[in-house]
Amino acid sequence: MSLVTRSRYRPVTRLGNWFEDICLEEDKIKLFTQKRDSGSLLVEKTRKLYQNFHREVEMEAPRETVSFGGVVQLMPANMRICQYPAFDKHLTLSVVINERVVRRSQKMNDECELTIAPSLKPCVRNSFRIVTAKDDEDLEQNGSKPDSELILKYGQPFRLECVDDPNEPLLLYTAQKSWDLTSTIQNSFESRKYGEINLPLGLCSKRNCGPGKQIPAAYTNWYCQHIDPHKRFETDGTPLPSNEPLVITHVATNRNLAAENVVIQTLFGPEFLVSVQNYKNIFRRETWQNVWIISNGHQVK
């Protein structure tokens, strides 16, 4: 004998439950409308993010040399990719934002990270301005003006500045590891060499950089070396050519900017990791990971 289950709810109770469901749906629609009007929806934030990061940037006039104040792109000279053959061209150093930060801000900030991404056109996220390594206070004390028109030379320190907001500039930097060999820069991804974590690349605000500030100014300084170690002594102090293979070295750590063949998934699609690490072969020459090209408007073949 089978037991027949009967509903113990009266019609009035059922009508109350249905009315409650209707009210909940109306509240959801009302909340959705408020978020849409205020622009706090995640899809609206993402759309605003793409507009801010993909805003086109005008490069400087093509020259044979690289000068201070010019807007340039940093490209791996010969990145060897096992997969994604379509990404083998026009790869540039780019700024990326993770999902955690995009909920709070849709602009470029010091919580953003650096990757290597395909670049079809110069935009805010893949273009940088070369600025002098001298602080404004030092320039005022010496009575000299910023060398914005001077040509960058081999071995001369410089800084890489984002072109998003000139009023609050962001500088590329890396830092020494802490006492437990962990990085002080918090990134979503990491790369290793022989089991040791490579130094990551990060962004810092210029107001937080300098004497007595959170980040020492030396951590933002870089210089370029000739690709051939035997020619570095004779080329030191000579003008830096554009669109020529070279090595970009961090002043404080004496490690080179490195392109990693590690694919990661970002909000802008699959991209590659970038770190600060030395990669050399048995002849003590830098391998393809440490070879870069600074492009200032020329069309790279």
Short mmCIF file of C-alpha atoms in Angstrom, two decimals:
data_model
loop_
_atom_site.label_atom_id
_atom_site.label_comp_id
_atom_site.label_asym_id
_atom_site.label_seq_id
_atom_site.Cartn_x
_atom_site.Cartn_y
_atom_site.Cartn_z
CA MET A 1 0.00 0.00 0.00
CA SER A 2 1.56 3.25 -1.10
CA LEU A 3 1.26 6.37 0.96
CA VAL A 4 -0.07 9.40 -0.87
CA THR A 5 1.65 12.59 0.22
CA ARG A 6 -0.73 15.46 0.55
CA SER A 7 0.10 19.12 0.70
CA ARG A 8 -0.58 20.62 4.08
CA TYR A 9 -0.46 24.20 2.83
CA ARG A 10 -3.67 26.12 2.41
CA PRO A 11 -4.34 28.22 -0.70
CA VAL A 12 -3.66 31.38 1.30
CA THR A 13 -0.15 30.16 2.12
CA ARG A 14 0.57 29.29 -1.49
CA LEU A 15 -0.52 32.74 -2.63
CA GLY A 16 1.76 34.28 0.00
CA ASN A 17 4.75 32.29 -1.24
CA TRP A 18 4.09 33.27 -4.83
CA PHE A 19 3.76 36.92 -3.86
CA GLU A 20 7.06 36.73 -1.95
CA ASP A 21 8.82 35.30 -5.01
CA ILE A 22 7.44 38.12 -7.13
CA CYS A 23 8.70 40.71 -4.63
CA LEU A 24 12.16 39.13 -4.62
CA GLU A 25 12.34 39.28 -8.41
CA GLU A 26 11.24 42.90 -8.37
CA ASP A 27 13.94 43.71 -5.81
CA LYS A 28 16.56 42.04 -8.00
CA ILE A 29 15.45 44.04 -11.03
CA LYS A 30 15.48 47.26 -8.98
CA LEU A 31 18.97 46.57 -7.65
CA PHE A 32 20.20 45.72 -11.14
CA THR A 33 18.78 48.97 -12.50
CA GLN A 34 20.45 51.00 -9.76
CA LYS A 35 23.83 49.38 -10.41
CA ARG A 36 23.45 49.89 -14.15
CA ASP A 37 22.62 53.57 -13.76
CA SER A 38 25.53 54.13 -11.37
CA GLY A 39 27.95 52.14 -13.53
CA SER A 40 28.82 49.67 -10.77
CA LEU A 41 27.99 46.56 -12.76
CA LEU A 42 30.96 44.33 -13.45
CA VAL A 43 30.26 44.42 -17.18
CA GLU A 44 30.21 48.23 -17.08
CA LYS A 45 33.48 48.28 -15.12
CA THR A 46 35.05 45.90 -17.62
CA ARG A 47 33.92 48.03 -20.56
CA LYS A 48 35.35 51.15 -18.92
CA LEU A 49 38.55 49.25 -18.20
CA TYR A 50 39.03 48.31 -21.86
CA GLN A 51 38.39 51.89 -22.92
CA ASN A 52 41.00 53.25 -20.49
CA PHE A 53 43.69 50.66 -21.25
CA HIS A 54 43.19 50.57 -25.03
CA ARG A 55 43.20 54.32 -25.54
CA GLU A 56 45.51 55.04 -28.47
CA VAL A 57 48.83 56.75 -27.87
CA GLU A 58 50.84 58.77 -30.38
CA MET A 59 54.44 57.60 -30.62
CA GLU A 60 57.31 60.00 -31.07
CA ALA A 61 58.68 60.76 -34.51
CA PRO A 62 60.74 57.85 -35.87
CA ARG A 63 64.42 58.32 -35.15
CA GLU A 64 67.55 56.24 -35.42
CA THR A 65 68.28 56.80 -31.72
CA VAL A 66 66.25 56.76 -28.49
CA SER A 67 65.89 60.04 -26.60
CA PHE A 68 64.52 61.11 -23.23
CA GLY A 69 60.88 62.11 -23.17
CA GLY A 70 59.99 59.85 -26.08
CA VAL A 71 57.13 57.36 -25.99
CA VAL A 72 58.45 53.90 -26.86
CA GLN A 73 57.50 50.24 -26.83
CA LEU A 74 59.61 47.44 -25.39
CA MET A 75 59.50 44.30 -27.55
CA PRO A 76 61.22 40.92 -27.16
CA ALA A 77 63.68 40.64 -30.04
CA ASN A 78 63.18 36.95 -30.74
CA MET A 79 60.73 35.30 -28.39
CA ARG A 80 60.65 31.55 -28.93
CA ILE A 81 57.10 30.34 -28.42
CA CYS A 82 56.17 26.68 -28.56
CA GLN A 83 52.45 27.39 -28.79
CA TYR A 84 50.28 30.26 -30.02
CA PRO A 85 52.12 30.92 -33.32
CA ALA A 86 49.85 33.91 -33.98
CA PHE A 87 51.49 35.73 -31.05
CA ASP A 88 54.94 35.50 -32.60
CA LYS A 89 54.72 39.06 -33.94
CA HIS A 90 54.29 42.47 -32.31
CA LEU A 91 54.71 41.25 -28.74
CA THR A 92 55.26 44.15 -26.34
CA LEU A 93 55.65 44.75 -22.64
CA SER A 94 52.14 45.61 -21.41
CA VAL A 95 50.28 46.52 -18.25
CA VAL A 96 47.50 44.20 -17.10
CA ILE A 97 45.00 44.41 -14.26
CA ASN A 98 43.63 41.40 -12.41
CA GLU A 99 40.04 40.65 -11.50
CA ARG A 100 40.56 41.60 -7.86
CA VAL A 101 41.62 45.15 -8.64
CA VAL A 102 39.11 45.81 -11.42
CA ARG A 103 36.25 45.80 -8.90
CA ARG A 104 37.80 48.79 -7.11
CA SER A 105 39.35 50.78 -9.95
CA GLN A 106 39.28 50.73 -13.73
CA LYS A 107 42.36 52.91 -14.16
CA MET A 108 46.02 52.04 -14.19
CA ASN A 109 47.40 51.97 -10.63
CA ASP A 110 50.29 50.55 -8.63
CA GLU A 111 48.44 47.26 -8.13
CA CYS A 112 48.61 46.44 -11.84
CA GLU A 113 51.02 43.85 -13.19
CA LEU A 114 53.26 43.55 -16.25
CA THR A 115 53.01 40.94 -19.01
CA ILE A 116 54.02 40.45 -22.64
CA ALA A 117 51.01 40.76 -24.92
CA PRO A 118 50.26 41.09 -28.65
CA SER A 119 50.11 44.70 -29.77
CA LEU A 120 48.34 45.74 -32.96
CA LYS A 121 48.60 49.46 -32.21
CA PRO A 122 50.26 51.66 -29.57
CA CYS A 123 47.95 52.24 -26.63
CA VAL A 124 48.11 53.18 -22.96
CA ARG A 125 48.86 49.69 -21.70
CA ASN A 126 51.80 48.91 -23.99
CA SER A 127 53.58 52.29 -24.32
CA PHE A 128 56.06 53.88 -21.93
CA ARG A 129 57.90 57.17 -21.68
CA ILE A 130 61.64 57.28 -21.10
CA VAL A 131 62.43 59.81 -18.37
CA THR A 132 65.60 60.83 -16.61
CA ALA A 133 66.79 58.99 -13.51
CA LYS A 134 67.50 62.29 -11.77
CA ASP A 135 64.97 63.49 -9.21
CA ASP A 136 63.27 66.86 -9.56
CA GLU A 137 64.90 68.07 -6.34
CA ASP A 138 68.36 67.29 -7.69
CA LEU A 139 67.61 69.15 -10.91
CA GLU A 140 66.46 72.23 -8.97
CA GLN A 141 69.53 72.20 -6.71
CA ASN A 142 71.92 71.89 -9.65
CA GLY A 143 70.02 74.53 -11.60
CA SER A 144 69.68 72.28 -14.65
CA LYS A 145 66.63 71.48 -16.65
CA PRO A 146 65.34 67.96 -17.37
CA ASP A 147 67.21 66.45 -20.31
CA SER A 148 64.02 65.70 -22.24
CA GLU A 149 65.71 66.33 -25.58
CA LEU A 150 68.96 64.49 -24.91
CA ILE A 151 69.74 61.18 -26.54
CA LEU A 152 69.83 58.11 -24.35
CA LYS A 153 73.19 56.35 -24.30
CA TYR A 154 74.47 52.91 -23.46
CA GLY A 155 75.10 52.58 -19.72
CA GLN A 156 73.09 55.72 -18.86
CA PRO A 157 70.41 55.22 -16.17
CA PHE A 158 66.81 56.00 -17.10
CA ARG A 159 63.29 55.29 -15.92
CA LEU A 160 60.24 53.89 -17.68
CA GLU A 161 57.05 55.81 -16.99
CA CYS A 162 53.48 54.86 -17.91
CA VAL A 163 51.69 57.31 -20.19
CA ASP A 164 48.26 56.97 -18.57
CA ASP A 165 48.19 59.96 -16.19
CA PRO A 166 51.04 62.51 -16.36
CA ASN A 167 49.86 64.13 -13.09
CA GLU A 168 50.35 60.88 -11.13
CA PRO A 169 53.01 58.97 -13.07
CA LEU A 170 53.67 55.27 -12.51
CA LEU A 171 57.22 53.90 -12.80
CA LEU A 172 58.42 50.40 -13.60
CA TYR A 173 60.50 48.88 -10.83
CA THR A 174 61.64 45.69 -9.19
CA ALA A 175 62.91 45.05 -5.67
CA GLN A 176 65.30 42.81 -3.79
CA LYS A 177 63.91 39.71 -2.12
CA SER A 178 63.15 39.66 1.58
CA TRP A 179 65.04 37.62 4.17
CA ASP A 180 63.02 34.46 3.40
CA LEU A 181 63.72 34.73 -0.38
CA THR A 182 60.16 35.81 -1.14
CA SER A 183 59.35 38.75 -3.36
CA THR A 184 58.07 42.00 -1.88
CA ILE A 185 56.02 42.64 -5.04
CA GLN A 186 52.70 40.80 -4.90
CA ASN A 187 51.80 39.32 -8.30
CA SER A 188 49.17 36.83 -9.33
CA PHE A 189 51.71 34.66 -11.18
CA GLU A 190 55.36 33.81 -10.70
CA SER A 191 58.18 32.21 -12.67
CA ARG A 192 61.19 30.26 -11.43
CA LYS A 193 64.74 29.54 -12.45
CA TYR A 194 66.24 26.36 -10.99
CA GLY A 195 63.48 26.37 -8.38
CA GLU A 196 64.12 29.94 -7.21
CA ILE A 197 61.46 32.58 -7.71
CA ASN A 198 62.44 35.25 -10.24
CA LEU A 199 62.18 38.91 -9.39
CA PRO A 200 58.80 40.19 -10.61
CA LEU A 201 58.17 43.47 -12.36
CA GLY A 202 55.77 45.97 -10.83
CA LEU A 203 54.50 49.55 -10.91
CA CYS A 204 54.97 52.19 -8.23
CA SER A 205 53.64 55.71 -7.94
CA LYS A 206 56.25 58.43 -8.23
CA ARG A 207 55.04 60.07 -5.03
CA ASN A 208 55.86 56.85 -3.13
CA CYS A 209 59.38 56.65 -4.57
CA GLY A 210 62.44 58.45 -3.26
CA PRO A 211 64.32 59.22 -0.02
CA GLY A 212 62.22 58.40 3.02
CA LYS A 213 59.48 56.94 0.87
CA GLN A 214 58.12 53.43 0.58
CA ILE A 215 60.29 52.44 -2.41
CA PRO A 216 63.92 53.57 -2.95
CA ALA A 217 64.49 55.56 -6.12
CA ALA A 218 67.27 53.18 -7.21
CA TYR A 219 64.71 50.41 -7.71
CA THR A 220 63.21 52.35 -10.64
CA ASN A 221 66.49 52.88 -12.54
CA TRP A 222 67.48 50.88 -15.62
CA TYR A 223 70.25 51.02 -18.21
CA CYS A 224 70.96 49.35 -21.55
CA GLN A 225 73.91 47.23 -22.63
CA HIS A 226 75.13 46.07 -26.01
CA ILE A 227 74.02 42.58 -26.95
CA ASP A 228 77.65 41.52 -27.53
CA PRO A 229 79.62 41.41 -24.24
CA HIS A 230 82.88 42.06 -26.11
CA LYS A 231 81.55 45.40 -27.45
CA ARG A 232 80.11 46.77 -24.21
CA PHE A 233 83.25 48.61 -23.17
CA GLU A 234 83.65 50.44 -26.48
CA THR A 235 79.92 51.20 -26.86
CA ASP A 236 79.48 52.53 -23.31
CA GLY A 237 78.44 56.18 -23.60
CA THR A 238 77.48 56.00 -27.28
CA PRO A 239 73.93 56.84 -28.47
CA LEU A 240 71.39 54.06 -28.03
CA PRO A 241 69.96 52.94 -31.41
CA SER A 242 66.27 52.22 -31.82
CA ASN A 243 64.95 48.92 -33.13
CA GLU A 244 68.24 47.18 -32.41
CA PRO A 245 68.65 44.16 -30.11
CA LEU A 246 69.98 45.12 -26.67
CA VAL A 247 69.93 44.10 -23.01
CA ILE A 248 67.96 46.10 -20.41
CA THR A 249 69.50 45.81 -16.94
CA HIS A 250 68.16 46.83 -13.54
CA VAL A 251 70.64 49.08 -11.75
CA ALA A 252 70.06 47.97 -8.15
CA THR A 253 69.94 44.20 -8.71
CA ASN A 254 72.17 43.92 -11.83
CA ARG A 255 69.61 41.57 -13.36
CA ASN A 256 68.14 41.83 -16.84
CA LEU A 257 64.59 42.28 -18.01
CA ALA A 258 63.49 38.80 -19.13
CA ALA A 259 60.65 37.47 -21.29
CA GLU A 260 59.31 34.16 -20.01
CA ASN A 261 57.75 31.49 -22.22
CA VAL A 262 54.97 30.95 -19.68
CA VAL A 263 51.38 31.50 -20.83
CA ILE A 264 48.91 33.00 -18.36
CA GLN A 265 45.24 33.88 -18.70
CA THR A 266 44.35 37.54 -18.14
CA LEU A 267 41.34 39.78 -18.70
CA PHE A 268 42.85 40.67 -22.09
CA GLY A 269 43.37 37.04 -23.15
CA PRO A 270 46.38 34.69 -23.03
CA GLU A 271 49.64 36.54 -22.43
CA PHE A 272 53.19 35.77 -21.29
CA LEU A 273 55.06 36.37 -18.07
CA VAL A 274 57.87 38.88 -17.68
CA SER A 275 60.49 38.90 -14.92
CA VAL A 276 63.88 40.31 -13.97
CA GLN A 277 66.42 37.50 -14.22
CA ASN A 278 69.71 36.69 -15.99
CA TYR A 279 69.66 34.00 -18.66
CA LYS A 280 73.05 33.14 -20.20
CA ASN A 281 74.46 30.29 -22.25
CA ILE A 282 77.76 28.49 -21.82
CA PHE A 283 79.56 31.33 -23.62
CA ARG A 284 78.30 33.84 -21.00
CA ARG A 285 76.11 35.57 -23.56
CA GLU A 286 72.53 36.56 -22.84
CA THR A 287 69.98 34.24 -24.42
CA TRP A 288 66.74 35.24 -26.15
CA GLN A 289 64.96 35.86 -22.83
CA ASN A 290 67.13 38.91 -22.12
CA VAL A 291 67.24 40.41 -25.64
CA TRP A 292 64.85 43.34 -26.25
CA ILE A 293 64.12 46.04 -28.81
CA ILE A 294 63.15 49.61 -27.96
CA SER A 295 60.87 50.86 -30.72
CA ASN A 296 60.12 54.57 -31.06
CA GLY A 297 57.80 54.63 -34.03
CA HIS A 298 59.65 52.57 -36.59
CA GLN A 299 57.92 49.61 -38.17
CA VAL A 300 59.66 46.50 -36.87
CA LYS A 301 60.02 43.85 -39.55
#
